[in-house]
PDB file of C-alpha atoms and ligand atoms in Angstrom:
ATOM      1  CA  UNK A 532       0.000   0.000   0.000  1.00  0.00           C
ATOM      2  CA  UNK A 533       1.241   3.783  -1.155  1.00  0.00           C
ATOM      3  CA  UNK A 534       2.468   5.877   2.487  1.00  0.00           C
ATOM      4  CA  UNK A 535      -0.002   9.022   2.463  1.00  0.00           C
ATOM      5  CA  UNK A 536       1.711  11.705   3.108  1.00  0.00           C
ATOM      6  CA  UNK A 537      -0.535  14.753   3.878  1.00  0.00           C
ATOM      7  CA  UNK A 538       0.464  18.391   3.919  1.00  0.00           C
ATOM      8  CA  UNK A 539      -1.559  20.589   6.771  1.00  0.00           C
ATOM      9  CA  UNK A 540      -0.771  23.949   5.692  1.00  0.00           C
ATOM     10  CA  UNK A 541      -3.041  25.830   8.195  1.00  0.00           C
ATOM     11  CA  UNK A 542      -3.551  29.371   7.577  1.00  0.00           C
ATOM     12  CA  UNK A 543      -0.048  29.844   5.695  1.00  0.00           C
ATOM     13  CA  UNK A 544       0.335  31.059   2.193  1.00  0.00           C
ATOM     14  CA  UNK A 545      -0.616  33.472  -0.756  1.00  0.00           C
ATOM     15  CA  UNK A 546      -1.179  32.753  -4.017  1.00  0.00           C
ATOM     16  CA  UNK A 547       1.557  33.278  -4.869  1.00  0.00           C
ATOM     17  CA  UNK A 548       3.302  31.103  -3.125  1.00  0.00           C
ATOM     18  CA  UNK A 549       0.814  27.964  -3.025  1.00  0.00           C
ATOM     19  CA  UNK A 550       1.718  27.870  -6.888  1.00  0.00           C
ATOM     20  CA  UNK A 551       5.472  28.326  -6.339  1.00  0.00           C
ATOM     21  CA  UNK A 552       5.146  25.332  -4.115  1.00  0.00           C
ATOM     22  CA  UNK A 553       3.044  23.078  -6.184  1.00  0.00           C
ATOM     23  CA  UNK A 554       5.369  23.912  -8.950  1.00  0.00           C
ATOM     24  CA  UNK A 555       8.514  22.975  -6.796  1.00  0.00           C
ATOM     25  CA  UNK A 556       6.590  19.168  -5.780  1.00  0.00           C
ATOM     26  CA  UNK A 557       5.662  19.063  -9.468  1.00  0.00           C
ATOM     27  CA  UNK A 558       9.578  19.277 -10.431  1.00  0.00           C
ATOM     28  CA  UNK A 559      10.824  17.057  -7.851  1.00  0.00           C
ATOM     29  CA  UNK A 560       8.272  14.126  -8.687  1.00  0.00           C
ATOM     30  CA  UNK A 561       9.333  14.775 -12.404  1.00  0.00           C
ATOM     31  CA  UNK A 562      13.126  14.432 -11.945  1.00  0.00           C
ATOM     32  CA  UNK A 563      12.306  11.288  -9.224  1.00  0.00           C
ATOM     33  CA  UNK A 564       8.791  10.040  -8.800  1.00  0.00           C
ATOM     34  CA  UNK A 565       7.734   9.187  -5.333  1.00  0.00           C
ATOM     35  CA  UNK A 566       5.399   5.985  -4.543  1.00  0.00           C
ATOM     36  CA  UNK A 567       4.005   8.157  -2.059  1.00  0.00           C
ATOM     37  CA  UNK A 568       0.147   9.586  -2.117  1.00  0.00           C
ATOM     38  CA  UNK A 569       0.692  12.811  -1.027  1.00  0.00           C
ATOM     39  CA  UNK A 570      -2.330  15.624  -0.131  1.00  0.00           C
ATOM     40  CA  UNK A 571      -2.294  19.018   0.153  1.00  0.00           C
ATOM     41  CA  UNK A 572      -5.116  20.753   2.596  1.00  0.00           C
ATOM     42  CA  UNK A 573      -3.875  24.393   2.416  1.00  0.00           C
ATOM     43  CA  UNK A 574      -6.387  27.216   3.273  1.00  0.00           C
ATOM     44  CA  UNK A 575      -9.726  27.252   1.954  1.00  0.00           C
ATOM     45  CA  UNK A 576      -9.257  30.363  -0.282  1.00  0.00           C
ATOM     46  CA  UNK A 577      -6.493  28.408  -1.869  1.00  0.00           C
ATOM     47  CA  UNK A 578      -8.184  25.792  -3.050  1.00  0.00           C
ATOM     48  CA  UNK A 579      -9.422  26.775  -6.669  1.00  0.00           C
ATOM     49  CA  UNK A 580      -6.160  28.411  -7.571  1.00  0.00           C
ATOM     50  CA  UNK A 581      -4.107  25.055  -6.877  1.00  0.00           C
ATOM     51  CA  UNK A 582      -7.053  22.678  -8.412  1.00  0.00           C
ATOM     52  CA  UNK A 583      -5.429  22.552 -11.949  1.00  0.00           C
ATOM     53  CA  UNK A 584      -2.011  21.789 -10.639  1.00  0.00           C
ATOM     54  CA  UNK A 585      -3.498  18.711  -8.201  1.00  0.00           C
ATOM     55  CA  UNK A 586      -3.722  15.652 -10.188  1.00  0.00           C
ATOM     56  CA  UNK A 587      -2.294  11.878  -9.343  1.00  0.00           C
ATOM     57  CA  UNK A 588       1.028  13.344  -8.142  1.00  0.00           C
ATOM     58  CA  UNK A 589      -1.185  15.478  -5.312  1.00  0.00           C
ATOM     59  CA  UNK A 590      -4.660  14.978  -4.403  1.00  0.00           C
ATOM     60  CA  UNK A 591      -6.623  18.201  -2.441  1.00  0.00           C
ATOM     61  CA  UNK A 592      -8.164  18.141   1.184  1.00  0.00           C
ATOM     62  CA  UNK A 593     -10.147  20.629   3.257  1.00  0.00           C
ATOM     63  CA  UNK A 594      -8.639  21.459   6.522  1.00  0.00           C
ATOM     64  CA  UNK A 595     -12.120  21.912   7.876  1.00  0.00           C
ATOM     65  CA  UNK A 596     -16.007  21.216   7.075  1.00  0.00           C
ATOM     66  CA  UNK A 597     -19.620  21.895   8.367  1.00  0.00           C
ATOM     67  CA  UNK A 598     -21.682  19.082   9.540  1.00  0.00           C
ATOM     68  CA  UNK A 599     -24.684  20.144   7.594  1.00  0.00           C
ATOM     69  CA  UNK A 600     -24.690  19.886   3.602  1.00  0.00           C
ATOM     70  CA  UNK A 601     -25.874  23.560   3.013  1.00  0.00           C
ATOM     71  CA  UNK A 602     -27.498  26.425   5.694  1.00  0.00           C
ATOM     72  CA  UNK A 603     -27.002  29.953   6.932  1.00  0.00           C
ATOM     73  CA  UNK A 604     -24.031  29.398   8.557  1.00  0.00           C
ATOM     74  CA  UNK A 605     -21.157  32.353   8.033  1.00  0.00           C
ATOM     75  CA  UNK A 606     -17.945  31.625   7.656  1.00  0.00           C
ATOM     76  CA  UNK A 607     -17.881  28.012   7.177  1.00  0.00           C
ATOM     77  CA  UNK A 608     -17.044  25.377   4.421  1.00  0.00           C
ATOM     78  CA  UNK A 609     -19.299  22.607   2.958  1.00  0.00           C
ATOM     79  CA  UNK A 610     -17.988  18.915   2.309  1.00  0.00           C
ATOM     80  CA  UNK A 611     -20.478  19.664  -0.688  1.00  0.00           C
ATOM     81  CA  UNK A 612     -18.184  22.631  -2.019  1.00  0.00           C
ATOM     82  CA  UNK A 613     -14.944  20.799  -1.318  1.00  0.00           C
ATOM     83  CA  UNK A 614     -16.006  17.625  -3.347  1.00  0.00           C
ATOM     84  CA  UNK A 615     -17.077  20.793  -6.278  1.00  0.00           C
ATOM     85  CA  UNK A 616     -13.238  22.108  -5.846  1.00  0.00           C
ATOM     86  CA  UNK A 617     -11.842  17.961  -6.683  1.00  0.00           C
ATOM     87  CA  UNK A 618     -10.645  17.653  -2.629  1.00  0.00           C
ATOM     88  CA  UNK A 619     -10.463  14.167  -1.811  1.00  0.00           C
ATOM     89  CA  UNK A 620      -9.631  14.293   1.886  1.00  0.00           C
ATOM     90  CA  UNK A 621     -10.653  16.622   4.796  1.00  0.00           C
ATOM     91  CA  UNK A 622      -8.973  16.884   8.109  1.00  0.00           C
ATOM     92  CA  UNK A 623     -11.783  16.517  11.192  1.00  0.00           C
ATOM     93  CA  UNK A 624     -11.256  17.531  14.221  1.00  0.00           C
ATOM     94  CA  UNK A 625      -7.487  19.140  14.488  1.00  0.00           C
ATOM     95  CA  UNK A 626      -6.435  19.940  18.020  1.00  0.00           C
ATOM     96  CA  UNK A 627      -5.979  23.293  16.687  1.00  0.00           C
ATOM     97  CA  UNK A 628      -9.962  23.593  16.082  1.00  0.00           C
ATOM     98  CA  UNK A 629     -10.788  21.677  19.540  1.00  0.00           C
ATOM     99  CA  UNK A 630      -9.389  23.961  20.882  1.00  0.00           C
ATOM    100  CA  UNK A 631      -9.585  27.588  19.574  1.00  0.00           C
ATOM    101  CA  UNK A 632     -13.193  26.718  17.951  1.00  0.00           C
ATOM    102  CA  UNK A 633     -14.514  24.318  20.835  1.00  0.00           C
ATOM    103  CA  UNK A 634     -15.133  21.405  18.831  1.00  0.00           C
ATOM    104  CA  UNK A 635     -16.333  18.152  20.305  1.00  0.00           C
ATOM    105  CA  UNK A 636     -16.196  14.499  19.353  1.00  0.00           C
ATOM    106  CA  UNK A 637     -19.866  14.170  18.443  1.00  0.00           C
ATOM    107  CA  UNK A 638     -19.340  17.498  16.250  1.00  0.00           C
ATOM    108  CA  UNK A 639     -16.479  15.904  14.798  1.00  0.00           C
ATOM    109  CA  UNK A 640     -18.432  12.631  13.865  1.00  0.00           C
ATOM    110  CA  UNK A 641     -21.094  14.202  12.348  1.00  0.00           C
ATOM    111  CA  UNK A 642     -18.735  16.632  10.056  1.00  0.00           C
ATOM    112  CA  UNK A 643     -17.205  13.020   9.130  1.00  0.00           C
ATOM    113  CA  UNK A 644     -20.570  11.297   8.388  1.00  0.00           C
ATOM    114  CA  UNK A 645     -21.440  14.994   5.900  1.00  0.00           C
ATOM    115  CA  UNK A 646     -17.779  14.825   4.431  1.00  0.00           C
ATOM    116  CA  UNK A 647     -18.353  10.610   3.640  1.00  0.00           C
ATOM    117  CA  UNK A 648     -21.927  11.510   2.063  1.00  0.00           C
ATOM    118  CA  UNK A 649     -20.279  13.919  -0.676  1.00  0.00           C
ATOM    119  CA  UNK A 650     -17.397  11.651  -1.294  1.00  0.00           C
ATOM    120  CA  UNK A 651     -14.596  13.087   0.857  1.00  0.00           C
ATOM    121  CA  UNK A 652     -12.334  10.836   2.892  1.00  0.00           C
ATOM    122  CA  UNK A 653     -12.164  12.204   6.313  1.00  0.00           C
ATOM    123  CA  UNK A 654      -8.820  12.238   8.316  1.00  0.00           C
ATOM    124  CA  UNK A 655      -9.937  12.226  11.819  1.00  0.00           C
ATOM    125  CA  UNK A 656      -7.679  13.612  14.500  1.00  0.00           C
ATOM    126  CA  UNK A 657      -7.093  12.403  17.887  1.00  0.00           C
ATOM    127  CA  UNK A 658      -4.636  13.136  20.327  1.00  0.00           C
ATOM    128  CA  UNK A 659      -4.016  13.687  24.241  1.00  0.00           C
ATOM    129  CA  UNK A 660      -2.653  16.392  25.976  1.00  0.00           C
ATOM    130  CA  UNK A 661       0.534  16.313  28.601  1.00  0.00           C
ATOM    131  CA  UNK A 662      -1.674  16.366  31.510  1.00  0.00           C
ATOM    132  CA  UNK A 663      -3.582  13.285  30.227  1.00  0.00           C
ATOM    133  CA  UNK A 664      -0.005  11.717  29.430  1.00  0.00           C
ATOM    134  CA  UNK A 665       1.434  12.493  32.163  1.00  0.00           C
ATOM    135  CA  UNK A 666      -0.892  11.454  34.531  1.00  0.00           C
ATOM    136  CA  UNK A 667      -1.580   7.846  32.476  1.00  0.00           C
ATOM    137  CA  UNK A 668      -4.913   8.925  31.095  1.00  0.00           C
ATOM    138  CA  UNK A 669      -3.797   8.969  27.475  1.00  0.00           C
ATOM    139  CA  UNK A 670      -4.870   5.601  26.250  1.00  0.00           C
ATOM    140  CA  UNK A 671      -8.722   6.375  28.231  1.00  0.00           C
ATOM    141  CA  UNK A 672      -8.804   9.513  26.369  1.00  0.00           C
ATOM    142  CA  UNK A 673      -7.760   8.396  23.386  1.00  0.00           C
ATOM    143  CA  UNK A 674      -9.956   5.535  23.198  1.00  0.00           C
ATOM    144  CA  UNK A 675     -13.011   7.487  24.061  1.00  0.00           C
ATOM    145  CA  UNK A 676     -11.894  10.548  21.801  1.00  0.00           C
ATOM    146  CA  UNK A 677     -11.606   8.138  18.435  1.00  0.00           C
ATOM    147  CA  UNK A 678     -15.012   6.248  19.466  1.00  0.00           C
ATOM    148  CA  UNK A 679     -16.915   9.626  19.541  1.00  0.00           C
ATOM    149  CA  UNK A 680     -15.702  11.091  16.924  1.00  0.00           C
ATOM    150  CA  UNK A 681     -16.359   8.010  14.124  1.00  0.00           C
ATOM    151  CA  UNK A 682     -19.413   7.360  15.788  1.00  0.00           C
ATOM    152  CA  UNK A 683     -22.591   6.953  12.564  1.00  0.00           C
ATOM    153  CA  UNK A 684     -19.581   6.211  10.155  1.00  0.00           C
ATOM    154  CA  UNK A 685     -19.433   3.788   7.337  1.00  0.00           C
ATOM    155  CA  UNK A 686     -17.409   4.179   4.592  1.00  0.00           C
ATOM    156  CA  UNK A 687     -13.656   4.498   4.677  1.00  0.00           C
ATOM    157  CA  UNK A 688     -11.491   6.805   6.799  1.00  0.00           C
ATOM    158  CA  UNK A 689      -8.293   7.837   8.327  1.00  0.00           C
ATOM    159  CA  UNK A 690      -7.227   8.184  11.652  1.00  0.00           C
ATOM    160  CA  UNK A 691      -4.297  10.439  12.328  1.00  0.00           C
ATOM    161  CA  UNK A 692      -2.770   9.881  16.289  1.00  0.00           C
ATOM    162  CA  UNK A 693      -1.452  13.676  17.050  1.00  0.00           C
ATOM    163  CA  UNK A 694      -0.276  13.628  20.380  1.00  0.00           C
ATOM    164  CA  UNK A 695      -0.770  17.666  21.357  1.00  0.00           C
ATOM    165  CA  UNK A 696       2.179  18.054  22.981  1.00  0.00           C
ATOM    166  CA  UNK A 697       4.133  16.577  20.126  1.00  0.00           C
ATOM    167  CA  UNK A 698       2.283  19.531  17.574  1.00  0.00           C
ATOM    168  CA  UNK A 699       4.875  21.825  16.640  1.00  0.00           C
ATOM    169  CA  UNK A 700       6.698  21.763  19.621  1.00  0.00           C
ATOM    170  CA  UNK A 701       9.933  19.463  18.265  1.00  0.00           C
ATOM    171  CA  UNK A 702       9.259  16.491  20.529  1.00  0.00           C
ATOM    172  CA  UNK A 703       7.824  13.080  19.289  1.00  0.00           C
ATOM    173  CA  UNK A 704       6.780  10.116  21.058  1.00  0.00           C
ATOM    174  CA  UNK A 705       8.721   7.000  20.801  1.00  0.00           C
ATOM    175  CA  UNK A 706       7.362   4.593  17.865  1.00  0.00           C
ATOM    176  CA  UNK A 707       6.720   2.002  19.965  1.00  0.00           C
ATOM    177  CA  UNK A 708       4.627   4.053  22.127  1.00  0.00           C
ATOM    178  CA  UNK A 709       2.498   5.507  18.793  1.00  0.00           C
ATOM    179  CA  UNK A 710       1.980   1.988  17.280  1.00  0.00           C
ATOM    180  CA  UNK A 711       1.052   0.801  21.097  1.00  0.00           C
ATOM    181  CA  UNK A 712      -1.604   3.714  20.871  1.00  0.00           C
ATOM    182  CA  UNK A 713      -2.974   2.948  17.139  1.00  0.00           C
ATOM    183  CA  UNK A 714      -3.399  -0.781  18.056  1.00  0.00           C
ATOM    184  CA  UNK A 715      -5.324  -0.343  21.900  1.00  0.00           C
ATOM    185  CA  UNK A 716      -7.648   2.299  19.452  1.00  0.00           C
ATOM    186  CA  UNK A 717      -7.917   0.032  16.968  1.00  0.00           C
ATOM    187  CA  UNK A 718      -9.467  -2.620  19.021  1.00  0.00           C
ATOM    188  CA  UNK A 719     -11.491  -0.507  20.773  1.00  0.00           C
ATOM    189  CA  UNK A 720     -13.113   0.821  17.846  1.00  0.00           C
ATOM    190  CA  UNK A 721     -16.907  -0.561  15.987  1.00  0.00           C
ATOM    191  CA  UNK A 722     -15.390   0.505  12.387  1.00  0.00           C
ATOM    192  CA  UNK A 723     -11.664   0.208  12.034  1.00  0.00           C
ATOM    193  CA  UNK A 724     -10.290   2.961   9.285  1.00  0.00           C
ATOM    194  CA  UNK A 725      -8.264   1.713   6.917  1.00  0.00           C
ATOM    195  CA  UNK A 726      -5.202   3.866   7.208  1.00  0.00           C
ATOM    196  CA  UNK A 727      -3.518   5.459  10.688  1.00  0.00           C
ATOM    197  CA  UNK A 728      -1.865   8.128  10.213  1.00  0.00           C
ATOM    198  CA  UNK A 729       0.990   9.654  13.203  1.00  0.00           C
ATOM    199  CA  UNK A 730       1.160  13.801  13.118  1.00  0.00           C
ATOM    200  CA  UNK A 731       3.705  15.920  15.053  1.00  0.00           C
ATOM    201  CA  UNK A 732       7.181  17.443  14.834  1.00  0.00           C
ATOM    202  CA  UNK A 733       7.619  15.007  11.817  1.00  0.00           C
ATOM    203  CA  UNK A 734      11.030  15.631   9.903  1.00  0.00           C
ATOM    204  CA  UNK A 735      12.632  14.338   7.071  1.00  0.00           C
ATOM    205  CA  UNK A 736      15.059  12.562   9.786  1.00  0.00           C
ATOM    206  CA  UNK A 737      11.867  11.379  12.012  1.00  0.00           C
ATOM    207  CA  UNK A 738       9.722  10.148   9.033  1.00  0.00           C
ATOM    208  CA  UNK A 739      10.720   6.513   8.901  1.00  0.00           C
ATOM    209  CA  UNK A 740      10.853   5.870  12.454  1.00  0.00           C
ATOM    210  CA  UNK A 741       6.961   6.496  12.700  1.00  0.00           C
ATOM    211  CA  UNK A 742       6.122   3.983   8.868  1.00  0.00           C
ATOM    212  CA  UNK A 743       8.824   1.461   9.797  1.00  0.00           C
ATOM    213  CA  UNK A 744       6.686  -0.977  11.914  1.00  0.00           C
ATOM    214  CA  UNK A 745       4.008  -0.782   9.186  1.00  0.00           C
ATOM    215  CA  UNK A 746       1.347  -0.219  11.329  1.00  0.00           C
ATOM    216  CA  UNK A 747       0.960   3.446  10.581  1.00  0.00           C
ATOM    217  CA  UNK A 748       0.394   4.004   6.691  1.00  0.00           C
ATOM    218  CA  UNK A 749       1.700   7.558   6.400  1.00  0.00           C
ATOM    219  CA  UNK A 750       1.984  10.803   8.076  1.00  0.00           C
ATOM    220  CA  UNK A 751       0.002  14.241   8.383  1.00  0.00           C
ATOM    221  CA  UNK A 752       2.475  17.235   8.011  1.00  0.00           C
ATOM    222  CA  UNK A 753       2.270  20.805   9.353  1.00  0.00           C
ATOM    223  CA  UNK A 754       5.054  22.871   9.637  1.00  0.00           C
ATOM    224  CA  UNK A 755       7.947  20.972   7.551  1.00  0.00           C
ATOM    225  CA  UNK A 756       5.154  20.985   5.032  1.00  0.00           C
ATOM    226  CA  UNK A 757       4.959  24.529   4.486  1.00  0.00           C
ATOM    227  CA  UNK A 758       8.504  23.929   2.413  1.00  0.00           C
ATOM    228  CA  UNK A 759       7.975  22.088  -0.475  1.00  0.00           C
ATOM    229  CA  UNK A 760      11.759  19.896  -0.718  1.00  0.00           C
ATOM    230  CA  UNK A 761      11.048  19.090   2.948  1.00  0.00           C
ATOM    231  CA  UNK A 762       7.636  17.784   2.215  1.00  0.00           C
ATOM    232  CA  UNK A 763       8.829  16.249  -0.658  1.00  0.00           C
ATOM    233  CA  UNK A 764      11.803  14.638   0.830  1.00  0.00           C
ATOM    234  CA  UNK A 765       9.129  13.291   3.989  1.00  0.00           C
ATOM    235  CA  UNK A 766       7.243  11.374   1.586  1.00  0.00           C
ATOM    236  CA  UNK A 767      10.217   9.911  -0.194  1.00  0.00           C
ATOM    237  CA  UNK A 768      11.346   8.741   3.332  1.00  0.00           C
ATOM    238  CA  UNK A 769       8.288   6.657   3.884  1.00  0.00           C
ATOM    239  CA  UNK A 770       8.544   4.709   1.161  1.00  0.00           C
ATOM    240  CA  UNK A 771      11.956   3.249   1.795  1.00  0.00           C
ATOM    241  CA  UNK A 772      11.255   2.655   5.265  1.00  0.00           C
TER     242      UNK A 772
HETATM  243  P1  PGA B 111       3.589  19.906  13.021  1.00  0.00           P
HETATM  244  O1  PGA B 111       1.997  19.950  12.923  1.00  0.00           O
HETATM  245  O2  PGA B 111       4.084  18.950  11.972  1.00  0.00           O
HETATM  246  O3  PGA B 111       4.022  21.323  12.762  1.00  0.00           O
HETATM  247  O4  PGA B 111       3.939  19.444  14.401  1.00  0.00           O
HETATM  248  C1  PGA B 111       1.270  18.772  12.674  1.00  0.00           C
HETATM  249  C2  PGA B 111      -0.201  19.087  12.671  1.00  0.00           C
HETATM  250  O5  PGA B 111      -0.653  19.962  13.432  1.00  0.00           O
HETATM  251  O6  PGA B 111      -0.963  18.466  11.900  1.00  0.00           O
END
């Protein structure tokens, strides 16, 4: 099976320099193809700018989507107009949006059961904080956090396991702990996803570590993402693990 290697770009970028990037990955996969799948989710307004450039070599995500297929609701995204812009994928349920935009697990499911019903993959996120690390409530949390948020779900998904403390902060977690995580939440869960993805602080130098056991498929990007050779060089990591 092909790593997936997906790019979270948050709210970086201008035009400008989406297409510089895109053009950079384009060039790099020309001179020495990758077996990777790789996705971009950059910012919403940058979607129908990079759509012609996105092809096989780079499929599109959403970084966000509203539960409900259409509505008076300002400011969000539909999984409806995502599918119309060729995304593939959207990321559910980032820390960052628990967080600064209060979202809970059953808001996260349902935004996952509306993103499956126009054809979008969903990449769910999960992860603990220190505190709940620290104090041996991770797996609990974890467990609970995955079940809630893929709750109503039927067709295929990804999980990605991003520990919080591990999000842009240059620490990882050891891979033994991450694939001990991915298969307690596997077990635990009614509808396994087909792919687990790990997220945080991952480097070109890190990348393998996470893939080499084989029981995580690929890897979800943010900040080494932003430059395109890094990216690049990520996904051609995982696929000589
Ligand atoms: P990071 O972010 O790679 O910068 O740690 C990952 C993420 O938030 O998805």
């Amino acid at each position: 099976m092909r790593p997936l290697i997906v790019a979270n770009w948050k709210m970086h970028k201008n035009r400008a320099q989406a297409i510089e990037w895109v053009c950079q990955l384009t060039h790099l996969h020309k001179q020495q193809p990758t077996a990777a799948r790789m996705v971009l989710c950059p910012p919403f307004a940058l979607l129908e700018i990079l759509r012609p450039f996105c092809d096989e070599t780079i499929a599109l995500g959403g970084q966000d989507c509203h539960p409900e297929e259409e509505g008076a609701y300002t400011g969000d995204t539909s999984a409806m107009l995502l599918a119309d812009l060729d995304c593939r994928f959207v990321v559910l349920g980032h820390s960052e949006r628990r967080a600064a935009h209060h979202e809970n697990n059953e808001q996260v499911a349902r935004k996952a059961q509306q993103a499956q019903k126009q054809g979008l993959c969903p990449i769910i996120c999960i992860g603990e904080t220190r505190k709940q690390r620290d104090s041996g409530h991770a797996l609990d949390a974890l467990k609970q956090q995955a079940q809630e948020s893929t709750h109503g779900i039927s067709g295929n998904y990804v999980m990605a396991y991003e520990p919080i403390w591990a999000i842009g902060s240059g620490t990882t977690p050891q891979p033994q702990d991450i694939d001990d995580v991915a298969q307690a939440v596997n077990a635990h869960l009614n509808h396994q996803p087909a792919t687990f993805l790990y997220g945080g602080s991952v480097t070109d130098k890190n990348a393998r570590d996470f893939v080499a056991s084989g029981i995580y498929r690929g890897l979800l990007v943010g900040g080494q993402s932003l430059d395109a050779q890094r990216f690049y060089a990520i996904a051609q990591a995982c696929c000589n693990p």
